[in-house]
Each structure stands twice: as structure tokens, then as C-alpha cells.
GROMACS .gro file of C-alpha atoms in nm:
model
  448
    1MET     CA    1   0.003  -0.001  -0.005
    2ASN     CA    2   0.290   0.241   0.072
    3ASN     CA    3   0.421   0.187  -0.276
    4TRP     CA    4   0.092   0.282  -0.437
    5GLN     CA    5   0.122   0.557  -0.702
    6PRO     CA    6  -0.174   0.732  -0.860
    7THR     CA    7  -0.214   0.649  -1.234
    8ASN     CA    8  -0.476   0.889  -1.360
    9PRO     CA    9  -0.539   1.268  -1.323
   10VAL     CA   10  -0.818   1.232  -1.072
   11ASP     CA   11  -0.607   0.998  -0.837
   12ARG     CA   12  -0.312   1.242  -0.861
   13ARG     CA   13  -0.531   1.521  -0.746
   14LEU     CA   14  -0.678   1.320  -0.464
   15MET     CA   15  -0.319   1.254  -0.354
   16ASP     CA   16  -0.247   1.629  -0.362
   17ALA     CA   17  -0.560   1.685  -0.156
   18HIS     CA   18  -0.451   1.431   0.098
   19GLN     CA   19  -0.113   1.599   0.138
   20ASP     CA   20  -0.301   1.922   0.213
   21TRP     CA   21  -0.507   1.732   0.471
   22LEU     CA   22  -0.191   1.593   0.637
   23GLN     CA   23  -0.055   1.940   0.664
   24PHE     CA   24  -0.344   2.014   0.893
   25ALA     CA   25  -0.375   1.665   1.056
   26GLN     CA   26  -0.013   1.658   1.163
   27ASP     CA   27  -0.026   2.005   1.320
   28LYS     CA   28  -0.097   1.891   1.676
   29PRO     CA   29  -0.253   2.218   1.821
   30ALA     CA   30  -0.484   2.272   1.519
   31ARG     CA   31  -0.844   2.184   1.567
   32LEU     CA   32  -1.047   2.357   1.297
   33LEU     CA   33  -0.959   2.373   0.926
   34TYR     CA   34  -1.118   2.578   0.663
   35TRP     CA   35  -1.045   2.428   0.321
   36SER     CA   36  -1.077   2.698   0.063
   37ALA     CA   37  -1.102   2.618  -0.315
   38ASN     CA   38  -1.272   2.731  -0.631
   39GLU     CA   39  -1.597   2.569  -0.749
   40PRO     CA   40  -1.438   2.297  -0.971
   41ASP     CA   41  -1.183   2.209  -0.701
   42LEU     CA   42  -1.449   2.198  -0.434
   43GLU     CA   43  -1.592   1.886  -0.592
   44LEU     CA   44  -1.258   1.717  -0.546
   45ILE     CA   45  -1.255   1.811  -0.166
   46HIS     CA   46  -1.614   1.676  -0.144
   47ALA     CA   47  -1.506   1.350  -0.306
   48TYR     CA   48  -1.214   1.324  -0.083
   49PHE     CA   49  -1.424   1.337   0.237
   50GLN     CA   50  -1.688   1.101   0.087
   51SER     CA   51  -1.407   0.843   0.029
   52GLN     CA   52  -1.277   0.897   0.382
   53LYS     CA   53  -1.632   0.862   0.515
   54ARG     CA   54  -1.658   0.521   0.351
   55LEU     CA   55  -1.331   0.413   0.477
   56SER     CA   56  -1.394   0.511   0.842
   57SER     CA   57  -1.700   0.581   1.067
   58ALA     CA   58  -1.485   0.841   1.239
   59VAL     CA   59  -1.535   1.088   0.955
   60MET     CA   60  -1.894   1.230   0.996
   61GLN     CA   61  -2.053   1.495   0.779
   62PHE     CA   62  -2.324   1.725   0.914
   63THR     CA   63  -2.567   1.919   0.718
   64SER     CA   64  -2.818   2.067   0.967
   65PRO     CA   65  -2.886   2.434   0.907
   66PHE     CA   66  -2.742   2.688   1.147
   67GLU     CA   67  -3.012   2.897   1.292
   68THR     CA   68  -2.902   2.985   1.641
   69GLU     CA   69  -2.611   2.909   1.877
   70SER     CA   70  -2.828   2.695   2.096
   71GLN     CA   71  -3.021   2.515   1.818
   72TYR     CA   72  -2.717   2.398   1.611
   73PRO     CA   73  -2.530   2.176   1.861
   74LEU     CA   74  -2.855   1.995   1.947
   75SER     CA   75  -2.927   1.944   1.571
   76LEU     CA   76  -2.573   1.789   1.548
   77VAL     CA   77  -2.665   1.553   1.838
   78ARG     CA   78  -2.980   1.449   1.649
   79GLU     CA   79  -2.760   1.379   1.341
   80ILE     CA   80  -2.530   1.153   1.549
   81SER     CA   81  -2.818   0.977   1.690
   82ASP     CA   82  -2.980   0.918   1.355
   83TYR     CA   83  -2.644   0.793   1.205
   84TYR     CA   84  -2.589   0.557   1.494
   85GLU     CA   85  -2.934   0.409   1.456
   86LYS     CA   86  -2.908   0.375   1.086
   87THR     CA   87  -2.569   0.187   1.120
   88ARG     CA   88  -2.676  -0.030   1.415
   89ASP     CA   89  -2.782  -0.332   1.221
   90GLY     CA   90  -2.467  -0.324   0.995
   91SER     CA   91  -2.254  -0.288   1.296
   92ALA     CA   92  -2.401  -0.606   1.454
   93ALA     CA   93  -2.337  -0.794   1.129
   94ASN     CA   94  -1.969  -0.707   1.167
   95GLY     CA   95  -1.948  -0.818   1.512
   96ILE     CA   96  -1.975  -0.480   1.675
   97VAL     CA   97  -2.210  -0.466   1.976
   98ALA     CA   98  -2.387  -0.144   1.892
   99ASN     CA   99  -2.554  -0.077   2.223
  100TRP     CA  100  -2.451   0.282   2.282
  101SER     CA  101  -2.720   0.535   2.380
  102ILE     CA  102  -2.690   0.903   2.403
  103PRO     CA  103  -2.629   1.043   2.751
  104SER     CA  104  -2.918   1.245   2.882
  105ARG     CA  105  -2.857   1.613   2.905
  106SER     CA  106  -2.831   1.770   3.258
  107ASN     CA  107  -2.817   2.142   3.317
  108GLU     CA  108  -2.508   2.179   3.087
  109SER     CA  109  -2.496   2.406   2.789
  110GLU     CA  110  -2.602   2.281   2.445
  111THR     CA  111  -2.239   2.289   2.319
  112HIS     CA  112  -2.119   2.106   2.634
  113HIS     CA  113  -2.393   1.848   2.573
  114LEU     CA  114  -2.262   1.797   2.222
  115MET     CA  115  -1.913   1.747   2.352
  116ASN     CA  116  -2.041   1.500   2.613
  117VAL     CA  117  -2.225   1.305   2.339
  118LEU     CA  118  -1.903   1.284   2.131
  119ASP     CA  119  -1.693   1.186   2.436
  120SER     CA  120  -1.946   0.913   2.533
  121LEU     CA  121  -1.942   0.765   2.179
  122MET     CA  122  -1.562   0.757   2.159
  123ALA     CA  123  -1.537   0.608   2.507
  124HIS     CA  124  -1.797   0.331   2.419
  125HIS     CA  125  -1.642   0.242   2.088
  126PRO     CA  126  -1.273   0.315   2.109
  127ASP     CA  127  -1.183   0.083   1.825
  128VAL     CA  128  -1.443   0.237   1.593
  129PHE     CA  129  -1.389   0.607   1.703
  130PRO     CA  130  -1.022   0.632   1.812
  131GLY     CA  131  -1.075   1.003   1.705
  132MET     CA  132  -1.341   1.197   1.510
  133VAL     CA  133  -1.335   1.429   1.223
  134LEU     CA  134  -1.655   1.639   1.208
  135VAL     CA  135  -1.718   1.798   0.862
  136LEU     CA  136  -1.958   2.089   0.923
  137ARG     CA  137  -2.151   2.164   0.605
  138PRO     CA  138  -2.470   2.353   0.713
  139GLN     CA  139  -2.724   2.360   0.434
  140SER     CA  140  -2.773   2.728   0.540
  141ILE     CA  141  -2.635   2.971   0.793
  142LYS     CA  142  -2.870   3.220   0.913
  143ASN     CA  143  -2.616   3.443   1.079
  144GLU     CA  144  -2.238   3.416   0.987
  145GLN     CA  145  -2.111   3.610   1.288
  146ALA     CA  146  -2.334   3.396   1.521
  147PHE     CA  147  -2.194   3.080   1.364
  148GLU     CA  148  -1.838   3.203   1.410
  149ARG     CA  149  -1.921   3.287   1.763
  150TRP     CA  150  -2.045   2.936   1.830
  151LEU     CA  151  -1.730   2.789   1.671
  152ASP     CA  152  -1.533   3.007   1.918
  153GLU     CA  153  -1.743   2.864   2.203
  154LEU     CA  154  -1.680   2.506   2.082
  155LEU     CA  155  -1.302   2.573   2.051
  156GLY     CA  156  -1.315   2.719   2.393
  157ALA     CA  157  -1.459   2.387   2.518
  158PHE     CA  158  -1.172   2.202   2.347
  159ASP     CA  159  -0.937   2.421   2.555
  160LYS     CA  160  -1.086   2.269   2.880
  161GLY     CA  161  -0.906   1.942   2.808
  162ARG     CA  162  -1.222   1.750   2.881
  163TRP     CA  163  -1.435   1.526   2.655
  164ARG     CA  164  -1.137   1.367   2.476
  165SER     CA  165  -1.121   1.696   2.272
  166GLU     CA  166  -0.764   1.622   2.181
  167ARG     CA  167  -0.902   1.346   1.957
  168LEU     CA  168  -1.142   1.571   1.770
  169ARG     CA  169  -1.095   1.774   1.446
  170LEU     CA  170  -1.340   2.012   1.274
  171VAL     CA  171  -1.354   2.086   0.905
  172GLN     CA  172  -1.534   2.335   0.685
  173TYR     CA  173  -1.480   2.373   0.316
  174GLY     CA  174  -1.606   2.626   0.062
  175VAL     CA  175  -1.515   2.901  -0.180
  176ALA     CA  176  -1.461   3.184   0.077
  177THR     CA  177  -1.120   3.335   0.032
  178ALA     CA  178  -1.103   3.505   0.374
  179PRO     CA  179  -1.319   3.283   0.601
  180LEU     CA  180  -1.337   3.286   0.982
  181ALA     CA  181  -1.114   3.593   0.994
  182SER     CA  182  -1.163   3.682   1.363
  183LEU     CA  183  -1.125   3.316   1.471
  184ARG     CA  184  -0.802   3.282   1.282
  185GLN     CA  185  -0.682   3.597   1.439
  186ASN     CA  186  -0.776   3.514   1.797
  187ARG     CA  187  -0.696   3.141   1.780
  188PRO     CA  188  -0.409   3.118   1.529
  189SER     CA  189  -0.277   2.783   1.670
  190GLN     CA  190  -0.615   2.620   1.656
  191VAL     CA  191  -0.778   2.747   1.341
  192LYS     CA  192  -0.603   2.687   1.004
  193LEU     CA  193  -0.666   2.788   0.651
  194VAL     CA  194  -0.569   2.567   0.351
  195ARG     CA  195  -0.594   2.709   0.005
  196GLY     CA  196  -0.638   2.411  -0.220
  197ARG     CA  197  -0.554   2.438  -0.589
  198TYR     CA  198  -0.598   2.125  -0.791
  199TYR     CA  199  -0.691   2.238  -1.147
  200MET     CA  200  -0.988   2.006  -1.181
  201GLU     CA  201  -1.106   2.199  -1.495
  202ALA     CA  202  -0.800   2.046  -1.677
  203VAL     CA  203  -0.891   1.694  -1.586
  204PRO     CA  204  -1.104   1.618  -1.900
  205ARG     CA  205  -0.827   1.729  -2.127
  206GLU     CA  206  -0.565   1.519  -1.934
  207LEU     CA  207  -0.802   1.215  -1.947
  208VAL     CA  208  -0.827   1.234  -2.318
  209ALA     CA  209  -0.459   1.276  -2.363
  210GLN     CA  210  -0.393   0.979  -2.142
  211SER     CA  211  -0.640   0.759  -2.324
  212GLY     CA  212  -0.430   0.773  -2.647
  213GLU     CA  213  -0.745   0.718  -2.842
  214ARG     CA  214  -0.708   0.765  -3.218
  215GLY     CA  215  -0.958   0.800  -3.499
  216PRO     CA  216  -1.283   0.988  -3.506
  217GLY     CA  217  -1.372   0.907  -3.146
  218GLY     CA  218  -1.052   1.043  -3.009
  219GLU     CA  219  -1.059   1.353  -3.216
  220PHE     CA  220  -1.412   1.426  -3.123
  221ARG     CA  221  -1.334   1.393  -2.751
  222ARG     CA  222  -1.045   1.632  -2.788
  223LEU     CA  223  -1.278   1.884  -2.949
  224PHE     CA  224  -1.551   1.821  -2.699
  225VAL     CA  225  -1.307   1.909  -2.414
  226GLU     CA  226  -1.213   2.232  -2.602
  227LEU     CA  227  -1.572   2.312  -2.661
  228SER     CA  228  -1.658   2.273  -2.294
  229GLU     CA  229  -1.365   2.492  -2.201
  230SER     CA  230  -1.472   2.758  -2.447
  231ILE     CA  231  -1.775   2.857  -2.236
  232SER     CA  232  -1.554   3.039  -2.000
  233ARG     CA  233  -1.388   3.238  -2.280
  234ASP     CA  234  -1.543   3.530  -2.458
  235ASP     CA  235  -1.440   3.418  -2.805
  236PRO     CA  236  -1.735   3.335  -3.033
  237GLN     CA  237  -1.509   3.289  -3.340
  238HIS     CA  238  -1.307   3.029  -3.174
  239LEU     CA  239  -1.632   2.855  -3.050
  240ALA     CA  240  -1.762   2.857  -3.417
  241ARG     CA  241  -1.443   2.696  -3.548
  242LEU     CA  242  -1.457   2.424  -3.285
  243ARG     CA  243  -1.821   2.362  -3.330
  244GLU     CA  244  -1.778   2.329  -3.710
  245ARG     CA  245  -1.494   2.074  -3.673
  246ALA     CA  246  -1.691   1.875  -3.424
  247LEU     CA  247  -2.008   1.860  -3.626
  248ALA     CA  248  -1.806   1.767  -3.934
  249ILE     CA  249  -1.714   1.450  -3.741
  250THR     CA  250  -2.063   1.373  -3.601
  251SER     CA  251  -2.220   1.429  -3.942
  252ARG     CA  252  -1.972   1.196  -4.118
  253GLU     CA  253  -2.008   0.935  -3.848
  254GLN     CA  254  -2.382   0.965  -3.821
  255TRP     CA  255  -2.377   1.053  -3.442
  256PRO     CA  256  -2.692   1.263  -3.405
  257ASP     CA  257  -2.681   1.242  -3.027
  258GLN     CA  258  -2.331   1.394  -3.021
  259SER     CA  259  -2.437   1.664  -3.263
  260ALA     CA  260  -2.710   1.748  -3.017
  261VAL     CA  261  -2.452   1.777  -2.729
  262VAL     CA  262  -2.234   2.008  -2.947
  263HIS     CA  263  -2.530   2.241  -3.020
  264LEU     CA  264  -2.623   2.247  -2.647
  265ILE     CA  265  -2.274   2.352  -2.547
  266ALA     CA  266  -2.285   2.624  -2.818
  267GLY     CA  267  -2.623   2.739  -2.705
  268ALA     CA  268  -2.508   2.767  -2.347
  269ALA     CA  269  -2.206   2.979  -2.445
  270TYR     CA  270  -2.412   3.220  -2.661
  271LEU     CA  271  -2.668   3.252  -2.385
  272LYS     CA  272  -2.394   3.335  -2.136
  273TRP     CA  273  -2.261   3.600  -2.389
  274LYS     CA  274  -2.626   3.737  -2.425
  275SER     CA  275  -2.617   3.650  -2.798
  276ASN     CA  276  -2.983   3.556  -2.796
  277ASP     CA  277  -3.041   3.495  -3.162
  278GLU     CA  278  -2.728   3.268  -3.191
  279ALA     CA  279  -2.840   3.085  -2.877
  280LEU     CA  280  -3.186   3.019  -3.004
  281ALA     CA  281  -3.050   2.881  -3.331
  282ALA     CA  282  -2.809   2.653  -3.152
  283TYR     CA  283  -3.079   2.522  -2.918
  284GLN     CA  284  -3.316   2.470  -3.207
  285ALA     CA  285  -3.043   2.266  -3.384
  286ALA     CA  286  -2.998   2.059  -3.062
  287THR     CA  287  -3.366   1.987  -3.054
  288GLN     CA  288  -3.366   1.879  -3.414
  289ALA     CA  289  -3.062   1.657  -3.355
  290GLY     CA  290  -3.214   1.503  -3.056
  291ARG     CA  291  -3.523   1.409  -3.268
  292GLN     CA  292  -3.287   1.250  -3.522
  293ALA     CA  293  -3.117   1.062  -3.237
  294LEU     CA  294  -3.466   0.942  -3.127
  295ASP     CA  295  -3.559   0.832  -3.471
  296ALA     CA  296  -3.239   0.621  -3.475
  297ALA     CA  297  -3.364   0.455  -3.156
  298HIS     CA  298  -3.090   0.618  -2.943
  299PRO     CA  299  -3.173   0.563  -2.572
  300GLY     CA  300  -3.106   0.918  -2.472
  301GLY     CA  301  -3.308   1.069  -2.751
  302ASN     CA  302  -3.600   1.191  -2.544
  303LYS     CA  303  -3.382   1.369  -2.287
  304LEU     CA  304  -3.167   1.529  -2.563
  305VAL     CA  305  -3.490   1.674  -2.709
  306VAL     CA  306  -3.593   1.796  -2.362
  307ASN     CA  307  -3.257   1.964  -2.303
  308GLY     CA  308  -3.285   2.142  -2.650
  309LEU     CA  309  -3.643   2.255  -2.576
  310PHE     CA  310  -3.547   2.380  -2.222
  311GLY     CA  311  -3.263   2.577  -2.391
  312GLU     CA  312  -3.506   2.734  -2.636
  313ALA     CA  313  -3.744   2.832  -2.354
  314SER     CA  314  -3.454   2.994  -2.160
  315VAL     CA  315  -3.386   3.216  -2.455
  316HIS     CA  316  -3.754   3.309  -2.491
  317LEU     CA  317  -3.763   3.386  -2.118
  318MET     CA  318  -3.466   3.621  -2.166
  319GLN     CA  319  -3.675   3.809  -2.409
  320SER     CA  320  -3.991   3.795  -2.198
  321ASP     CA  321  -4.164   3.585  -2.469
  322PHE     CA  322  -4.367   3.377  -2.223
  323LYS     CA  323  -4.601   3.240  -2.492
  324SER     CA  324  -4.314   3.083  -2.689
  325ALA     CA  325  -4.147   2.962  -2.375
  326ALA     CA  326  -4.482   2.788  -2.261
  327ARG     CA  327  -4.503   2.622  -2.596
  328CYS     CA  328  -4.152   2.485  -2.549
  329TYR     CA  329  -4.213   2.357  -2.203
  330ASP     CA  330  -4.543   2.187  -2.309
  331GLU     CA  331  -4.350   2.003  -2.584
  332ALA     CA  332  -4.057   1.907  -2.351
  333ALA     CA  333  -4.309   1.760  -2.104
  334GLN     CA  334  -4.438   1.519  -2.361
  335TYR     CA  335  -4.089   1.394  -2.438
  336ALA     CA  336  -4.001   1.373  -2.062
  337ALA     CA  337  -4.332   1.182  -1.999
  338ALA     CA  338  -4.231   0.933  -2.263
  339GLU     CA  339  -3.950   0.843  -2.032
  340GLN     CA  340  -4.164   0.859  -1.723
  341ASP     CA  341  -3.895   1.095  -1.584
  342GLY     CA  342  -4.070   1.257  -1.294
  343ILE     CA  343  -3.815   1.537  -1.236
  344LEU     CA  344  -3.814   1.659  -1.598
  345THR     CA  345  -4.188   1.618  -1.647
  346VAL     CA  346  -4.264   1.809  -1.322
  347GLU     CA  347  -4.026   2.088  -1.413
  348SER     CA  348  -4.170   2.115  -1.764
  349ARG     CA  349  -4.526   2.143  -1.648
  350ARG     CA  350  -4.426   2.372  -1.359
  351MET     CA  351  -4.259   2.616  -1.597
  352GLN     CA  352  -4.533   2.581  -1.853
  353ALA     CA  353  -4.791   2.681  -1.591
  354TRP     CA  354  -4.574   2.970  -1.469
  355CYS     CA  355  -4.541   3.105  -1.827
  356LEU     CA  356  -4.905   3.055  -1.903
  357GLU     CA  357  -4.995   3.251  -1.593
  358LYS     CA  358  -4.766   3.533  -1.720
  359THR     CA  359  -4.976   3.551  -2.034
  360GLY     CA  360  -5.305   3.564  -1.837
  361ARG     CA  361  -5.423   3.220  -1.943
  362THR     CA  362  -5.497   3.117  -1.585
  363ASP     CA  363  -5.722   2.816  -1.661
  364GLN     CA  364  -5.446   2.653  -1.883
  365ALA     CA  365  -5.188   2.739  -1.620
  366PHE     CA  366  -5.396   2.555  -1.366
  367GLU     CA  367  -5.436   2.248  -1.581
  368ALA     CA  368  -5.061   2.243  -1.632
  369GLY     CA  369  -5.007   2.257  -1.262
  370MET     CA  370  -5.235   1.953  -1.223
  371GLN     CA  371  -5.035   1.762  -1.485
  372ALA     CA  372  -4.722   1.852  -1.284
  373LEU     CA  373  -4.875   1.702  -0.970
  374ALA     CA  374  -4.976   1.391  -1.163
  375ALA     CA  375  -4.615   1.355  -1.298
  376GLY     CA  376  -4.512   1.361  -0.923
  377GLN     CA  377  -4.628   1.000  -0.899
  378TRP     CA  378  -4.315   0.913  -1.093
  379LEU     CA  379  -4.090   1.042  -0.815
  380GLU     CA  380  -3.977   0.820  -0.537
  381PRO     CA  381  -4.202   0.892  -0.223
  382ALA     CA  382  -3.895   0.966  -0.020
  383ILE     CA  383  -3.787   1.263  -0.239
  384ARG     CA  384  -4.125   1.418  -0.326
  385SER     CA  385  -4.091   1.652  -0.023
  386ASN     CA  386  -3.746   1.786  -0.145
  387SER     CA  387  -3.767   1.831  -0.518
  388ASN     CA  388  -3.923   2.072  -0.775
  389LEU     CA  389  -4.256   1.905  -0.686
  390GLN     CA  390  -4.263   2.126  -0.368
  391LEU     CA  391  -4.256   2.433  -0.580
  392VAL     CA  392  -4.561   2.303  -0.769
  393THR     CA  393  -4.760   2.236  -0.442
  394ALA     CA  394  -4.679   2.592  -0.316
  395TRP     CA  395  -4.783   2.738  -0.648
  396MET     CA  396  -5.100   2.539  -0.665
  397LEU     CA  397  -5.202   2.644  -0.314
  398GLY     CA  398  -5.181   2.997  -0.432
  399GLN     CA  399  -5.396   2.929  -0.738
  400THR     CA  400  -5.686   2.760  -0.569
  401GLY     CA  401  -5.815   3.008  -0.318
  402PHE     CA  402  -5.713   2.722  -0.084
  403PHE     CA  403  -5.870   2.848   0.238
  404ASP     CA  404  -6.203   2.895   0.072
  405LYS     CA  405  -6.365   2.563   0.128
  406HIS     CA  406  -6.619   2.611  -0.153
  407HIS     CA  407  -6.359   2.689  -0.417
  408LYS     CA  408  -6.435   2.456  -0.710
  409ARG     CA  409  -6.068   2.358  -0.769
  410ARG     CA  410  -5.990   2.278  -0.397
  411ASP     CA  411  -6.113   1.913  -0.410
  412ASP     CA  412  -5.910   1.826  -0.726
  413VAL     CA  413  -5.602   1.969  -0.569
  414VAL     CA  414  -5.648   1.787  -0.232
  415ALA     CA  415  -5.712   1.455  -0.414
  416GLN     CA  416  -5.372   1.505  -0.582
  417PHE     CA  417  -5.204   1.590  -0.254
  418LYS     CA  418  -5.345   1.279  -0.091
  419SER     CA  419  -5.242   1.062  -0.373
  420LEU     CA  420  -4.887   1.188  -0.354
  421TYR     CA  421  -4.843   1.225   0.020
  422GLY     CA  422  -5.124   1.026   0.196
  423GLU     CA  423  -5.387   1.155   0.431
  424ASN     CA  424  -5.126   1.348   0.621
  425TRP     CA  425  -5.059   1.549   0.318
  426ARG     CA  426  -5.032   1.881   0.509
  427GLU     CA  427  -4.711   1.763   0.658
  428GLY     CA  428  -4.598   1.602   0.341
  429ILE     CA  429  -4.594   1.912   0.130
  430LYS     CA  430  -4.356   2.068   0.378
  431PRO     CA  431  -3.998   2.045   0.235
  432LEU     CA  432  -3.752   1.823   0.415
  433ALA     CA  433  -3.397   1.884   0.484
  434PRO     CA  434  -3.164   1.709   0.232
  435ASP     CA  435  -3.015   1.475   0.497
  436GLN     CA  436  -3.370   1.365   0.597
  437VAL     CA  437  -3.452   1.299   0.238
  438SER     CA  438  -3.142   1.078   0.212
  439ARG     CA  439  -3.239   0.879   0.508
  440LEU     CA  440  -3.594   0.826   0.388
  441PHE     CA  441  -3.468   0.735   0.038
  442ILE     CA  442  -3.231   0.470   0.169
  443ALA     CA  443  -3.496   0.332   0.395
  444ALA     CA  444  -3.729   0.307   0.091
  445GLN     CA  445  -3.462   0.131  -0.116
  446GLU     CA  446  -3.390  -0.113   0.167
  447GLY     CA  447  -3.754  -0.198   0.208
  448ALA     CA  448  -3.807  -0.243  -0.164
   0.00000   0.00000   0.00000
């Protein structure tokens, strides 16, 4: 294992990330790391911690929102409890007696209770939790200053030398370039900043170069990488040359699906550059190529057409042409429905309804909303409460005069809500936090 060497661009970058982690982990006084990176590199850091989490129970990621300094530590305690319960059966199967229970809270503070819980867990399972890395990724932070104050309180508890705090490490990662400024100033030995730079945007090019593939496929992949990179450049002439060369290959090789992808990339670039006419033409070409792929029985044909039509609609919306956008979304919904793709069908009908409302066609808008609710049946029950379906339920409530019991549309809407969420639909239409959705989805899969 010590002789292992990375053999591809992604593995090499993971090794670089690991070296940055070791820089923090080997710093004995350090307790809190903020790992700063740009958006492409952030995905690598996320993958790094996901892999560490799979390798060790001692790496735990927390997603509870931060609302107040008293709420947050108790939310983390709930996440720890949920995680332990979820893994109890698996632990037993591996010969681990999973009989730990959370210590009751006395008159201690919320933060001290969290520390007590962590201490208890490490003491009960010293082999499983010789130490712990807590990755704090709140899905939202209501008050950044309050969050930083809470981190200061937590690090102050570390200073007490209790709760096995010497075996705990905290991590945050994100795109902030000057995060936790006061904490780093006041606690320079405990709080560290690592600026990761891994050049993930160059990975596709390196993978293509490493493959050594020749012929039309290899040439197209090289052009595809350059096309993808061109979106970040303001050079329409360069884009046009790459697009022409790529389409020459896809036309000669009769690859309509790849032609559609080339047009979609061009459309996205033109839309970013606010070249609306060129964007619309590119997206229309993508739609047409998607239809050709569908005629050729390509398995992704329907979704290619949907993506083209979504692109066309986005251009119409930029120009406030809601009628044309509604037409595109209506057509897209039909192709998405052919795949029974709940997410795409719900989104198509949702946007169609919104556009129709903008044109004053409220009856047709309501019918499109009802079709969106019906398409929600294709979504897994566990994710209905945290998807674009929730946007539809909120919009439909606003359309029905919902609190008027005699409104003629109310019964139809309630029937759809009950079909989607059951008799307790009032709770079901409330969005769930992402971590709750994950747990419900896993439970649904295990029970299937």
C-alpha cells in the first residue's frame, strides 16, 4: 500500500488533496480547518471526504442548518443519533455490539452536551472511534457572525481538556477566500486555512490525452473538451471553429446524439454571452438533432430533445416571450413523460404553468399545474418532499383560493395531494432537509 502511485489525473489530485489534509492533521494544536477552493476544485474536496467517510466511521458529515447558537449543537446531536441508529444493524453484522445510547442532558449548555455526546461515543467504541473528524457543512447559515461565535465557544470547550477533545478535528470547506477571519486572528494555533488548488478543470483534457485514443472518437473527444472549456472564454469565433470541426465528425460518423450535445454547448455559451439569436438557433439545432437521435432509436433521444427545448425556452424567457416559452415547455413535457422521468416532467409542467400565468391564461396554467402534480407519481415517495414538486404544491395552493372551502378547484388539488403524500398531506408538502431525504430514500430502497 505504501508503494501505491496514482495512475490517472483524478487520483493524482486526490493525492495532492491528501497531502493538504496531512498538513493540517499533523499540526498537533490545530483543531479547525477551513479548506478553501474554487468551484471545480470544491468537488474534489467533497469526493475526498466522501471516500474517507466510506473508509472510516470516524469521519462524519453534518448538514443541519445553522439557525441559532443554541439550536445548532442539538441538531448535530440528532444527526449523530440518527447515524448511529441507521448503522446499528450493519455494525452488529460486523461483530460490533452497537448498544451505545446518547447520554441524557443535565443542566449543561447545548455545546457542552454535544461534547459530552461525542466523548461518550468515543469512550464506548474506542476501536471504531479512536478519534473523530466532524465535517460541518450546514445547508444554510442564518447568521455568519453567530456561527463564528459558536465555533469560538466550541473551541473554547476544547481548551478545557475534557471530553477527549484532543481526539477531535473540525472541518469546513467552501469558496470563501478570507473565512473565519476573527477566529483565525484570535486562535491562530487552533484555526487553520488551507488554500487548495487542484486544477480540476483540466482533468477532461488530461484524461483524453492519457487515453491515447485515435480515429474519429479520439478527435471528437478532444474537440468536445475544448468546446466545454470555450464557455468560460469570450471568443465566439473560436467557438464557431470548434463547433464546425466537431459537427463535421458527428455528421460523417452519423452521431446525431453527439451533434445535439455540441449544439447544446454552443447554446449555453451564446446564452452566457447574451447573443440571444445565436443561442436560440443553437438550441433549435440541438432539439432537431435530438429528434434525429430518437428516430435512430438512441436511448437518450427523449432527454436530448428535452434539453434542447429547455434551452429554447430559456432564450424566450430572456426576451420575456412567455407564450413561446410555454409552448417549448409543453412539448418538453411530452418527451419527458415518454421516459416517465418525474423530475423533468414536473419541471416542464411547472414552468409551462408559470409562463401561461404570465400570459393571463390562468385556466390553462392551472391544468398544467395539475399535470405537474400527476407527474409527481413518478418520483420516489422519499424525495417528493425535497424536489421541484414542492414548488408546484406551493404554487397550486396560491392558485386555488385554498382556504375557501367552497372553491371549485380545491377538491381536485387535495385529491392529488393525498395521492402523492397520503392523508397526512399537510405535513408531506413541507420540504424536508436534504439529510432527511437521504435517510428516507435509503430506507425506501432497503424496504423495496
